[in-house]
Each structure stands twice: as structure tokens, then as C-alpha cells.
PDB file of C-alpha atoms in Angstrom:
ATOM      1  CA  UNK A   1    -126.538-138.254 -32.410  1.00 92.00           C
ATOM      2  CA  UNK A   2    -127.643-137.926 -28.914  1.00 96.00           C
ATOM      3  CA  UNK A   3    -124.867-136.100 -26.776  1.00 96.00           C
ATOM      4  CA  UNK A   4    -125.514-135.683 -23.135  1.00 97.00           C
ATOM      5  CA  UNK A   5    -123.063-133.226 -21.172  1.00 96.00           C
ATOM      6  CA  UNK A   6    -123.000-134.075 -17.463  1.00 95.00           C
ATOM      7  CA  UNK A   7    -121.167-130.534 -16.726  1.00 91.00           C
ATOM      8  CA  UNK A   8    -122.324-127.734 -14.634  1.00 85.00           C
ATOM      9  CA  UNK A   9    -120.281-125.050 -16.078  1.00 82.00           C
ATOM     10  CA  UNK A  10    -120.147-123.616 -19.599  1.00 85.00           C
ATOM     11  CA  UNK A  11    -123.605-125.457 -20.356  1.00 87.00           C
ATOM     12  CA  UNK A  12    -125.067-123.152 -23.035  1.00 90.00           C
ATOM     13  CA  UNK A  13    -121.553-123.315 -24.665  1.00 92.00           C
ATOM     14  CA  UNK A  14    -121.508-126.940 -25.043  1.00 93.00           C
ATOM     15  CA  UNK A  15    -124.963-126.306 -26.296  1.00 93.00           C
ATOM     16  CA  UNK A  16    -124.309-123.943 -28.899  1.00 93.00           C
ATOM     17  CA  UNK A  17    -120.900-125.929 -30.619  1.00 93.00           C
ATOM     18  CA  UNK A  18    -122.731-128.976 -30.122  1.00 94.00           C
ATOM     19  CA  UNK A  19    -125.948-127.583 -32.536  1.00 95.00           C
ATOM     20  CA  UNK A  20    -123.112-126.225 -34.963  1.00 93.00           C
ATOM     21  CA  UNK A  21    -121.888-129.455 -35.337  1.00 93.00           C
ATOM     22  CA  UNK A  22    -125.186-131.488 -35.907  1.00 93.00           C
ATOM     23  CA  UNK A  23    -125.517-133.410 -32.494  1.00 95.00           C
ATOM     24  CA  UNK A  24    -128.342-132.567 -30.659  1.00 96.00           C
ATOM     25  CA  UNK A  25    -127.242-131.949 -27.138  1.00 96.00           C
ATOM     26  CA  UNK A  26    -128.926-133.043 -23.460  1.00 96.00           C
ATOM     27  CA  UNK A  27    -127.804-131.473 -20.444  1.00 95.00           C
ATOM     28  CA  UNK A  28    -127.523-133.733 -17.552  1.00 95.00           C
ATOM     29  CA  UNK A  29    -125.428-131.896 -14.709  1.00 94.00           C
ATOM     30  CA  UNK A  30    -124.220-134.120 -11.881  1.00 95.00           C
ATOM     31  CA  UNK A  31    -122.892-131.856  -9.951  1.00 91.00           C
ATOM     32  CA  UNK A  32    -123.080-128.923  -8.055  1.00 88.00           C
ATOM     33  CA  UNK A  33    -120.617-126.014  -7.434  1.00 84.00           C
ATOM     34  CA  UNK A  34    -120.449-123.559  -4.339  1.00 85.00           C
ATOM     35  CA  UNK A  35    -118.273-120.880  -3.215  1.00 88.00           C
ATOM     36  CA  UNK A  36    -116.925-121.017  -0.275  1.00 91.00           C
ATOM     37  CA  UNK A  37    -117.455-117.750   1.792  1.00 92.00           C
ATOM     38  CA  UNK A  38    -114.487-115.874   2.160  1.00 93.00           C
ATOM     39  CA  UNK A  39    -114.694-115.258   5.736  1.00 92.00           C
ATOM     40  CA  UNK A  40    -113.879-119.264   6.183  1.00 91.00           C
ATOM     41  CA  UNK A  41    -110.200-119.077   4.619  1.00 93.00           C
ATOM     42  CA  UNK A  42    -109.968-114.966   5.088  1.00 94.00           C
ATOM     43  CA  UNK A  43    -106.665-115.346   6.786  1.00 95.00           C
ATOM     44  CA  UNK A  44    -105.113-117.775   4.139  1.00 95.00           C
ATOM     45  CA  UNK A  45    -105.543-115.026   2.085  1.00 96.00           C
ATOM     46  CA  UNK A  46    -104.404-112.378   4.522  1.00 96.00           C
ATOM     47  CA  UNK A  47    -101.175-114.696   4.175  1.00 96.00           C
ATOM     48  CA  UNK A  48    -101.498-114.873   0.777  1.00 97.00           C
ATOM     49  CA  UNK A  49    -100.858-111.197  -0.118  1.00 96.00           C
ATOM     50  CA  UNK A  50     -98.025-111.154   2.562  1.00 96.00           C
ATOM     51  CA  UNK A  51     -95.746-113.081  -0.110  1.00 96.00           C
ATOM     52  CA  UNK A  52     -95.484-116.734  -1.157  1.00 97.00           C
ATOM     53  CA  UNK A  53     -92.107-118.352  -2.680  1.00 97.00           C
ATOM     54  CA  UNK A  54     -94.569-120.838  -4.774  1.00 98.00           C
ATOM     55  CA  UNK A  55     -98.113-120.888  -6.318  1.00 98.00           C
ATOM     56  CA  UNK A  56     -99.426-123.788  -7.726  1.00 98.00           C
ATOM     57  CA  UNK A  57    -102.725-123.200  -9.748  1.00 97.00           C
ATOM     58  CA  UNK A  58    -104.525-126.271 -10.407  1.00 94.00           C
ATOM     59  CA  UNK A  59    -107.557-125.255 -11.928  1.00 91.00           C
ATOM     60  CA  UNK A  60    -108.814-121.484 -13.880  1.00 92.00           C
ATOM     61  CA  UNK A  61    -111.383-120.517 -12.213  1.00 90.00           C
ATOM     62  CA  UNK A  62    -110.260-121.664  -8.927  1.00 93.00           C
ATOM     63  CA  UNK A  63    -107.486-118.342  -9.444  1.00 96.00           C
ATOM     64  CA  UNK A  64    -110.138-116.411 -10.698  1.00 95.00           C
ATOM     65  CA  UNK A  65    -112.019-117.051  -7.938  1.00 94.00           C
ATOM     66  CA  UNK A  66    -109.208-116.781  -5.823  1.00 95.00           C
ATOM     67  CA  UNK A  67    -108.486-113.055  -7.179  1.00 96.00           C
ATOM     68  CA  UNK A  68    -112.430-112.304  -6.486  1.00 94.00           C
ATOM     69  CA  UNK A  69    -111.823-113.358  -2.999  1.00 95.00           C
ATOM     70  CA  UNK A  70    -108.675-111.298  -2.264  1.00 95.00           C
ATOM     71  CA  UNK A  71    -110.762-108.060  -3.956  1.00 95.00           C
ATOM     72  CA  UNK A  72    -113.758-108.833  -1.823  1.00 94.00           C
ATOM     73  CA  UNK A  73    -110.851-107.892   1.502  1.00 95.00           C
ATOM     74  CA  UNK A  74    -109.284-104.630  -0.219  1.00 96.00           C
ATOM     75  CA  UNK A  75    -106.040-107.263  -1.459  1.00 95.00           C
ATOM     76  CA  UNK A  76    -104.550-107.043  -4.506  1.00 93.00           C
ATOM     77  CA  UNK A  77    -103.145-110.334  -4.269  1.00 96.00           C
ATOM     78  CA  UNK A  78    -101.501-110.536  -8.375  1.00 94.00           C
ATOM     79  CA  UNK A  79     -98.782-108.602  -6.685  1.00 93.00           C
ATOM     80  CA  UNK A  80     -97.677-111.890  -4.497  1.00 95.00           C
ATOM     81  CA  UNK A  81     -98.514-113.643  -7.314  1.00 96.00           C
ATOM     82  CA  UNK A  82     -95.737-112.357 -10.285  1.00 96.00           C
ATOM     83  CA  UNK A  83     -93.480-112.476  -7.108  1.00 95.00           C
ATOM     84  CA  UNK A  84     -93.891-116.229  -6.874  1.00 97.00           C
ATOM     85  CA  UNK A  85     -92.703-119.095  -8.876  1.00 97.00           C
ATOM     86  CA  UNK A  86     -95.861-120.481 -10.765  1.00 98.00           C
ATOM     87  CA  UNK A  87     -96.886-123.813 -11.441  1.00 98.00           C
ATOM     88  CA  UNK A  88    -100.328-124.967 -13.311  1.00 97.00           C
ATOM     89  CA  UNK A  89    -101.305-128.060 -13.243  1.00 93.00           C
ATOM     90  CA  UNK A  90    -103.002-128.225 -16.970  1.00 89.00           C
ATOM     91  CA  UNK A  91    -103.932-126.776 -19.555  1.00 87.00           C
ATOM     92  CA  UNK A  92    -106.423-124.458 -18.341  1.00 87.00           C
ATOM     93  CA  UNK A  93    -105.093-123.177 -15.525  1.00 93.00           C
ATOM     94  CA  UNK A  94    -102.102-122.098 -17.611  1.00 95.00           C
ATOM     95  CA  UNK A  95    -104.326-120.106 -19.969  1.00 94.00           C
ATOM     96  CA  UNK A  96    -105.883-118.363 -17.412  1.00 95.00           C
ATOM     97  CA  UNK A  97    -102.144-117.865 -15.474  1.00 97.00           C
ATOM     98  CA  UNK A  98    -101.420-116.267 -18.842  1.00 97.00           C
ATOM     99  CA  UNK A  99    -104.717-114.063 -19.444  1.00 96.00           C
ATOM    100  CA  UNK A 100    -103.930-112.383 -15.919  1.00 96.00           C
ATOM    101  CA  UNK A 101    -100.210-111.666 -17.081  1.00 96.00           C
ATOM    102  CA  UNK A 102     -99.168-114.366 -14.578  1.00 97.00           C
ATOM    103  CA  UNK A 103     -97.597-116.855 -17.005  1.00 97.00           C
ATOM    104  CA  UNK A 104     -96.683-120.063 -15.358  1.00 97.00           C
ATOM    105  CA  UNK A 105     -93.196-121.145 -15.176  1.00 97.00           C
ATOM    106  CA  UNK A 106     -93.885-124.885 -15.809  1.00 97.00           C
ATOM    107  CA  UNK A 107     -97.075-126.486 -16.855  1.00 96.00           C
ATOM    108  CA  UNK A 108     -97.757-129.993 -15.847  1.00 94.00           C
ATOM    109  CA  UNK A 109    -100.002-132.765 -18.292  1.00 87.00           C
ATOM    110  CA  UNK A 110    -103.209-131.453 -16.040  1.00 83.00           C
ATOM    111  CA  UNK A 111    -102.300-134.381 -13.025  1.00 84.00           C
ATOM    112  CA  UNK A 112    -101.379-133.684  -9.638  1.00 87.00           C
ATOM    113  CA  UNK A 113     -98.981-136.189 -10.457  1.00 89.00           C
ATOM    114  CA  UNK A 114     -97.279-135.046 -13.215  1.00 91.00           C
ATOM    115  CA  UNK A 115     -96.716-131.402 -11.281  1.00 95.00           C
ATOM    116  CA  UNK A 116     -94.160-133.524  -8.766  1.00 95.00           C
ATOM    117  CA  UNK A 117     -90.903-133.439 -10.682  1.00 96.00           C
ATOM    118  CA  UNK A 118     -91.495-129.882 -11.445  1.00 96.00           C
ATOM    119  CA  UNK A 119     -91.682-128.801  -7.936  1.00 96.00           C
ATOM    120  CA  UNK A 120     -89.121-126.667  -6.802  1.00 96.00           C
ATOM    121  CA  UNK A 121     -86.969-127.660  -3.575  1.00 94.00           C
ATOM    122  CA  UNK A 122     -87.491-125.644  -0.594  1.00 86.00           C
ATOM    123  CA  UNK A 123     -87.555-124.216   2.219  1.00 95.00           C
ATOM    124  CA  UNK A 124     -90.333-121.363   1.303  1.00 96.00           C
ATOM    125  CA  UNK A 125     -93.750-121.058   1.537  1.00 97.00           C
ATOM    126  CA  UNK A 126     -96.092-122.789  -1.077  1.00 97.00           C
ATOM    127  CA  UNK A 127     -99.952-121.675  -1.927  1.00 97.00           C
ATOM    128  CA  UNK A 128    -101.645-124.539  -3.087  1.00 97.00           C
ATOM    129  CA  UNK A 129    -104.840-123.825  -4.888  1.00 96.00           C
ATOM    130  CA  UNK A 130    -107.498-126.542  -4.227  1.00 93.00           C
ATOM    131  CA  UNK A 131    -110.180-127.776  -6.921  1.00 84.00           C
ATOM    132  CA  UNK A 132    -113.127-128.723  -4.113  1.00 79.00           C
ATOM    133  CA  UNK A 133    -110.942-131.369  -2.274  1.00 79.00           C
ATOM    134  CA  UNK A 134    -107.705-131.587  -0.534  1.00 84.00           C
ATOM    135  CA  UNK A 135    -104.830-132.696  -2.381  1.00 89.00           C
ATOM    136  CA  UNK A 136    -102.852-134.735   0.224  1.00 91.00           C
ATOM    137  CA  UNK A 137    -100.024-135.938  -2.865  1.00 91.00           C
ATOM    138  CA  UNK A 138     -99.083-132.434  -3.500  1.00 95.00           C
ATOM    139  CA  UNK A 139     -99.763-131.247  -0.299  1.00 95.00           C
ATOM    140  CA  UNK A 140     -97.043-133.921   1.184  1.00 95.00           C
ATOM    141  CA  UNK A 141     -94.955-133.415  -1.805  1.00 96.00           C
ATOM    142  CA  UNK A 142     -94.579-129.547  -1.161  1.00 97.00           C
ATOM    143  CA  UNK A 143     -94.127-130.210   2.687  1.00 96.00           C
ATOM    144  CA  UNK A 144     -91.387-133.023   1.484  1.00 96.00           C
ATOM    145  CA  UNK A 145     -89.241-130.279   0.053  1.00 96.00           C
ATOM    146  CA  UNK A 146     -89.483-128.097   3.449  1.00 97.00           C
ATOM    147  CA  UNK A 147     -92.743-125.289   1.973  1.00 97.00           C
ATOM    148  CA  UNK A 148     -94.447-124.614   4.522  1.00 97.00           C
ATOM    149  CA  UNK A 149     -98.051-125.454   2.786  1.00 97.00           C
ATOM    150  CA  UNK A 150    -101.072-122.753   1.732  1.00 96.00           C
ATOM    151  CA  UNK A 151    -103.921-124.721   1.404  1.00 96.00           C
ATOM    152  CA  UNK A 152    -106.466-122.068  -0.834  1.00 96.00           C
ATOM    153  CA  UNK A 153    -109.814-123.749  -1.252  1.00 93.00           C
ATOM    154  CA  UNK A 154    -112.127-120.701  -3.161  1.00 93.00           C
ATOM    155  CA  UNK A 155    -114.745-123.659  -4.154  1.00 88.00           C
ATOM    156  CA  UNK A 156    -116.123-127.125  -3.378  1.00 86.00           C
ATOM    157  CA  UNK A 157    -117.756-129.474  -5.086  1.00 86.00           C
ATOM    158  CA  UNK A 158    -121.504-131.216  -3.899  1.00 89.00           C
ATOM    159  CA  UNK A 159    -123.122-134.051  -5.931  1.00 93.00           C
ATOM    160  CA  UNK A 160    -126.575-133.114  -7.583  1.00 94.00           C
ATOM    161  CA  UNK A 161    -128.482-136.312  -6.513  1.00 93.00           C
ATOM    162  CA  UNK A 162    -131.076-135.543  -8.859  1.00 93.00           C
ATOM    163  CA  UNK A 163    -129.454-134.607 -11.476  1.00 95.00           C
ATOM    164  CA  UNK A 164    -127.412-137.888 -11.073  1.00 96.00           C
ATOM    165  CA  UNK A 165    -130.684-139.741 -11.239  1.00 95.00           C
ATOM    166  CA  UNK A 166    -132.020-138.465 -14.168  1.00 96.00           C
ATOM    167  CA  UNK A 167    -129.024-139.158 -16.528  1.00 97.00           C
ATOM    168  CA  UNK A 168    -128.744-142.649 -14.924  1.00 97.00           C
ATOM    169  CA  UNK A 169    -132.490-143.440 -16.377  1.00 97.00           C
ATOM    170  CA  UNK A 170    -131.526-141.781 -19.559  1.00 97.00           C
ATOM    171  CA  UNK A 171    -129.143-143.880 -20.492  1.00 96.00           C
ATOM    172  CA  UNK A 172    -130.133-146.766 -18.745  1.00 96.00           C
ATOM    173  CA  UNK A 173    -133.820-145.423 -20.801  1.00 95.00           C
ATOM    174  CA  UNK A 174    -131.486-145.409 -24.239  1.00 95.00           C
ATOM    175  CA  UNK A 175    -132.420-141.944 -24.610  1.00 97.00           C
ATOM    176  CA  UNK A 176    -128.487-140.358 -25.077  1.00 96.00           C
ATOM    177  CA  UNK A 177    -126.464-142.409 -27.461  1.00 96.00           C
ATOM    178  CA  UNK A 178    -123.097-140.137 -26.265  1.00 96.00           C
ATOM    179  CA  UNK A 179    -121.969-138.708 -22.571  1.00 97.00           C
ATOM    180  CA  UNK A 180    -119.289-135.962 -22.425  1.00 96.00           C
ATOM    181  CA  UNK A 181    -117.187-135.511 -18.950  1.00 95.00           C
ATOM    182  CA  UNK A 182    -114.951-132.324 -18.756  1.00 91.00           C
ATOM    183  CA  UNK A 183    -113.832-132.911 -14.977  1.00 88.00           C
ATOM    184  CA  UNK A 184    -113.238-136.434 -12.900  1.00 89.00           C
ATOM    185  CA  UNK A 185    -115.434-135.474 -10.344  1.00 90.00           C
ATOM    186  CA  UNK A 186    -118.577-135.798 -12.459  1.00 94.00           C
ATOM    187  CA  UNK A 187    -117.563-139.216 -13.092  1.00 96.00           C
ATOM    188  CA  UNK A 188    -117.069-139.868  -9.398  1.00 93.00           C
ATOM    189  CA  UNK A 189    -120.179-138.543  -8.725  1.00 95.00           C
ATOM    190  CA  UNK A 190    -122.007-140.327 -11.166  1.00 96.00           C
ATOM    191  CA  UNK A 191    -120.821-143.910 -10.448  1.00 96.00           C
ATOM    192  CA  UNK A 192    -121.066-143.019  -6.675  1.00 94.00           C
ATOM    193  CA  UNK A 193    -124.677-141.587  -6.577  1.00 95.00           C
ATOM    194  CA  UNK A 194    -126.474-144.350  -9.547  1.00 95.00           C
ATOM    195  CA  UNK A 195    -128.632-146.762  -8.358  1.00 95.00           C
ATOM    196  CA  UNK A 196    -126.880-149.352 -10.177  1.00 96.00           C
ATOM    197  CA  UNK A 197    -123.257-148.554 -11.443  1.00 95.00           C
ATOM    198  CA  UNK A 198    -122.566-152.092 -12.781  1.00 96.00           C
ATOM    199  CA  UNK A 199    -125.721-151.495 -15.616  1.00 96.00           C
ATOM    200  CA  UNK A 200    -124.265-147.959 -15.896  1.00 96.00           C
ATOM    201  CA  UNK A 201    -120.659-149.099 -16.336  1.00 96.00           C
ATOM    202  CA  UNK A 202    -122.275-151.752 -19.467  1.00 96.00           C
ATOM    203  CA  UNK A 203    -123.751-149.190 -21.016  1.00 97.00           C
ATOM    204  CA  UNK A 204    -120.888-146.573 -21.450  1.00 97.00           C
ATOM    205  CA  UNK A 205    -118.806-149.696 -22.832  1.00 96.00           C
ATOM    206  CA  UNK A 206    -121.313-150.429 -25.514  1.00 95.00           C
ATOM    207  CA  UNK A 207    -124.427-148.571 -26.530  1.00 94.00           C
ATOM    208  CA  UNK A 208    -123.210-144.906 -25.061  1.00 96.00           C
ATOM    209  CA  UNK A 209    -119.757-143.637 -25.898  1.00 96.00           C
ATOM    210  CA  UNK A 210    -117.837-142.020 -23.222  1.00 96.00           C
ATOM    211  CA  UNK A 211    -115.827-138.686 -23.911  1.00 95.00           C
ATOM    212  CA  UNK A 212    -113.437-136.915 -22.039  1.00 93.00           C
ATOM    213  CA  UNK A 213    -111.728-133.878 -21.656  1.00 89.00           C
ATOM    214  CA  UNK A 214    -108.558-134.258 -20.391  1.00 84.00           C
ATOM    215  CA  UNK A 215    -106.698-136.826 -19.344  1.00 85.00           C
ATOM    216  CA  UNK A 216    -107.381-136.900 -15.884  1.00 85.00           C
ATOM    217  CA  UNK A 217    -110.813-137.547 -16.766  1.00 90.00           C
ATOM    218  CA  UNK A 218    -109.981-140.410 -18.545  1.00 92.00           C
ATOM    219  CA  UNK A 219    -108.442-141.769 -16.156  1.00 91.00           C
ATOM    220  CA  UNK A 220    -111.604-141.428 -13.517  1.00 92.00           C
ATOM    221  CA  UNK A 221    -113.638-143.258 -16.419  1.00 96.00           C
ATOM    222  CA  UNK A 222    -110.989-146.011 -16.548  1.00 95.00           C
ATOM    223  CA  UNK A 223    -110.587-146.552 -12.724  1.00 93.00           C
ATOM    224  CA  UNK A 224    -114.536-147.334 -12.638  1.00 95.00           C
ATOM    225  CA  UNK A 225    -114.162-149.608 -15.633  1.00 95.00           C
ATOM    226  CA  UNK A 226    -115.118-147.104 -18.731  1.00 96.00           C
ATOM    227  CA  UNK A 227    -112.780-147.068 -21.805  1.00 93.00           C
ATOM    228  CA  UNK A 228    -113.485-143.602 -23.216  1.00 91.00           C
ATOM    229  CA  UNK A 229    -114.237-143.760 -26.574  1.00 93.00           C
ATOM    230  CA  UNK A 230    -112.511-140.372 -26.889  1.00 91.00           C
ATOM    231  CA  UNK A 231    -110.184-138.280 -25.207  1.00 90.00           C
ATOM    232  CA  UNK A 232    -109.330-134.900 -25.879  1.00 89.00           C
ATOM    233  CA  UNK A 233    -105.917-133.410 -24.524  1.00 82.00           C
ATOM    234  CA  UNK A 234    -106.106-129.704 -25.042  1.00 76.00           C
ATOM    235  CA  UNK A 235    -108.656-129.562 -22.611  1.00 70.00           C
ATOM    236  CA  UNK A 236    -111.097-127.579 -24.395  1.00 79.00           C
ATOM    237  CA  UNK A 237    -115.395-128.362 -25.112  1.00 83.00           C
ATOM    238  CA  UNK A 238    -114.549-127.571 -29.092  1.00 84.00           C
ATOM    239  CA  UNK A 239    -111.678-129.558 -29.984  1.00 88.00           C
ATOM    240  CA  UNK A 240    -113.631-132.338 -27.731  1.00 89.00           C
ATOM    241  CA  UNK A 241    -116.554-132.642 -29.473  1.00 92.00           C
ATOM    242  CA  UNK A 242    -114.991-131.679 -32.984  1.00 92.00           C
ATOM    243  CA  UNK A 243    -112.124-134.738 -32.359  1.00 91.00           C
ATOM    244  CA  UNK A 244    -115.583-136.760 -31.438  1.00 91.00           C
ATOM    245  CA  UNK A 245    -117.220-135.943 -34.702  1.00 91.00           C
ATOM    246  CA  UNK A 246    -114.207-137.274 -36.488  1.00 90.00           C
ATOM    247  CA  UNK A 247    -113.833-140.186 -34.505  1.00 89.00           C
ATOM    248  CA  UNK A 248    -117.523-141.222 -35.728  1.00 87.00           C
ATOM    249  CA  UNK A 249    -116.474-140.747 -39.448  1.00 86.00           C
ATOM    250  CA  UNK A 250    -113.319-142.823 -39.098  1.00 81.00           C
ATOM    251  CA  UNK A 251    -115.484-145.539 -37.280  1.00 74.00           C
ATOM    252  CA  UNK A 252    -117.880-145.586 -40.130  1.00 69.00           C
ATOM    253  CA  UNK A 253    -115.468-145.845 -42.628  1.00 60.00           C
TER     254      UNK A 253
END
């Protein structure tokens, strides 16, 4: 079995568990990450470490990164942080919340959508971590309940247009008989950059299964016309391919 990963991050892990497991793996990144320098949102930081009366983390390495960035200008900025009342977004922002001693006071199903009920009323001010994109829902949810809004943007996303291409003709080619997606945006990217989507969109319906971690990934397969063949909610590469291998047994049986 033929697994392709179209992730950027954590490639030689998916690697590794996917060898243990039997699959032979293919790594097809569609994307691209960079940091954004810190002089470009230095004094959303600056107002960072004065105090915030809400942090809402939507993604782990965006508040590692967001840490790095506050070091990088002599800030400690953890302090404002256990000061705060903390929200994450999923699953993995939570575990990271909870590696840096920050435990989040309410975790939402890893949609910006599902964080709005557990947003606090105002008036304060909110951070709002950003995953490589605005986030106009939350952002006019948190300005809504009278925050006045932190927009915190450590990262942004870039499509690799090559990288694109290459796992469109692979399995267009019928060289990958399995594609694993760990974020939406690879899925956006992918469907958005292929030379033909609608050939792309038959073949992850039939020949190719589609797997996804998390359910917000899911959903970005669904919205371009993708049923996944399987999801995994704990939002984690091992439990996603070892709840794939599974899923093959019970569909041979």
C-alpha cells in the first residue's frame, strides 16, 4: 500500500510509523511554511507581554513560535500568558498549552467554530493566535463581546507549486494508492494549484483513499467534493495511519 503524505512538517515521522506499519510511504508536500520576521508584528508582541485578559491558541507551533518570537525581543511573554484565560482551538494546541504549563481552560473540537460558545464576554483584550491566515469569524466574534482584538500571526502559509504538480501526476499516474492530509490548507492548496481538480477530485473518490487528521480537514476534503475514507479525531500521524490500517482490514473482511 502506497501512502502519499502531502505534509510539510513532521515528514520523516510519518515516514518512520508508516515503514513500521507495512505501507510504503511517498512524500508529496504541497505546501510551504515561512516565518514571519519578528520585526513585522514586534509591537503586537510588545503588547502582548503588557497583559492580555484572553489568549486563544489555535494551533502548537504557532505558540511555540510565538514564545521564540517574544525571546528573540528580551520578553518573557508565558508570564501574560498564565495571567490570561486560555482557549485552544484543538487538540494540539491544547497539548502544547499543557507542555508549557499553560493548560487551557476550554478546548474546542479543533474549529474556529466550535471555540464561539466558549468565548468569554468582554470587555478585555483578546490575543488571537493566527495559523497563516486571518480569522475574520473569531476575530468578529471576540470584537462582538467588546475584546479589543490581538491579531498574532508568527507564520504563513505559501503553496509549493511544484510540489503540487508532482502529486497531481502521481495520482493522476496511479502511482499512490492512499493520500494523507494533516491540515486543510494542503487540501486547499492542492485543489487550487492542479491542473485539473475535477480528474483529481475522481480519483480520491475511487482509486486513492483520502485520510485526514482532524476534523477540520475533513471538512476541506468534503467542501471540494472528497469523502475521506478516514478520519482521525485525536489529531495525531499514529493513531491516523494505525485507524487507516484497520479500516483496510475491516474493508477486506
Amino acid at each position: 500500500m502506497r501512502i502519499a503524505y502531502a505534509g510539510l512538517r513532521r515528514k520523516e515521522e510519518f515516514k518512520a510509523l508508516a515503514e513500521k506499519l507495512g505501507f510504503t510511504p511517498l512524500l508529496f508536500p504541497v505546501q510551504a511554511t515561512e516565518k514571519v520576521p519578528v520585526p513585522e508584528y514586534r509591537d503586537h508582541l510588545r503588547a502582548l507581554a503588557q497583559g492580555v485578559d484572553l489568549f486563544v491558541a489555535t494551533t502548537g507551533v504557532g505558540v511555540k513560535d510565538l514564545l521564540e518570537a517574544g525571546k528573540a525581543l528580551g520578553l518573557d511573554l508565558r508570564k501574560p500568558l498564565k495571567g490570561a484565560f486560555r482557549l485552544a482551538r484543538g487538540a494540539k494546541a491544547a497539548r502544547t498549552l499543557r507542555e508549557l504549563g499553560l493548560p487551557p481552560h476550554a478546548v474546542g473540537d479543533g474549529t474556529s467554530k466550535s471555540l464561539l460558545p466558549l468565548l468569554p464576554q468582554g470587555p478585555g483584550k483578546a490575543a488571537l493566535q493566527l495559523y497563516g491566515k486571518p480569522l475574520p469569524l473569531l476575530e468578529n466574534a471576540l470584537a462582538e463581546r467588546g475584546y479589543r482584538v490581538l491579531p498574532l500571526m508568527p507564520y504563513r502559509h505559501l503553496p509549493d507549486l511544484e510540489g503540487i504538480l508532482r502529486l497531481e501526476e502521481a495520482l493522476l499516474g496511479g502511482e499512490v494508492d492512499a493520500l494523507a492530509f494533516v491540515a486543510a490548507i494542503q487540501v486547499e492548496f492542492l485543489f487550487e494549484g492542479a491542473k485539473d481538480p475535477k480528474a483529481l477530485r475522481e480519483a480520491l473518490n475511487t482509486r486513492v483513499k483520502a485520510l485526514a487528521v482532524g476534523r477540520v480537514t475533513a471538512d476541506a476534503l468534503r467542501e471540494w467534493g472528497v469523502s475521506p475514507f478516514y478520519v482521525d479525531e485525536t489529531e495525531r500521524l499514529g493513531s491516523m495511519l494505525q485507524g487507516f490500517r484497520k479500516a483496510l482490514q475491516k474493508e477486506v473482511a
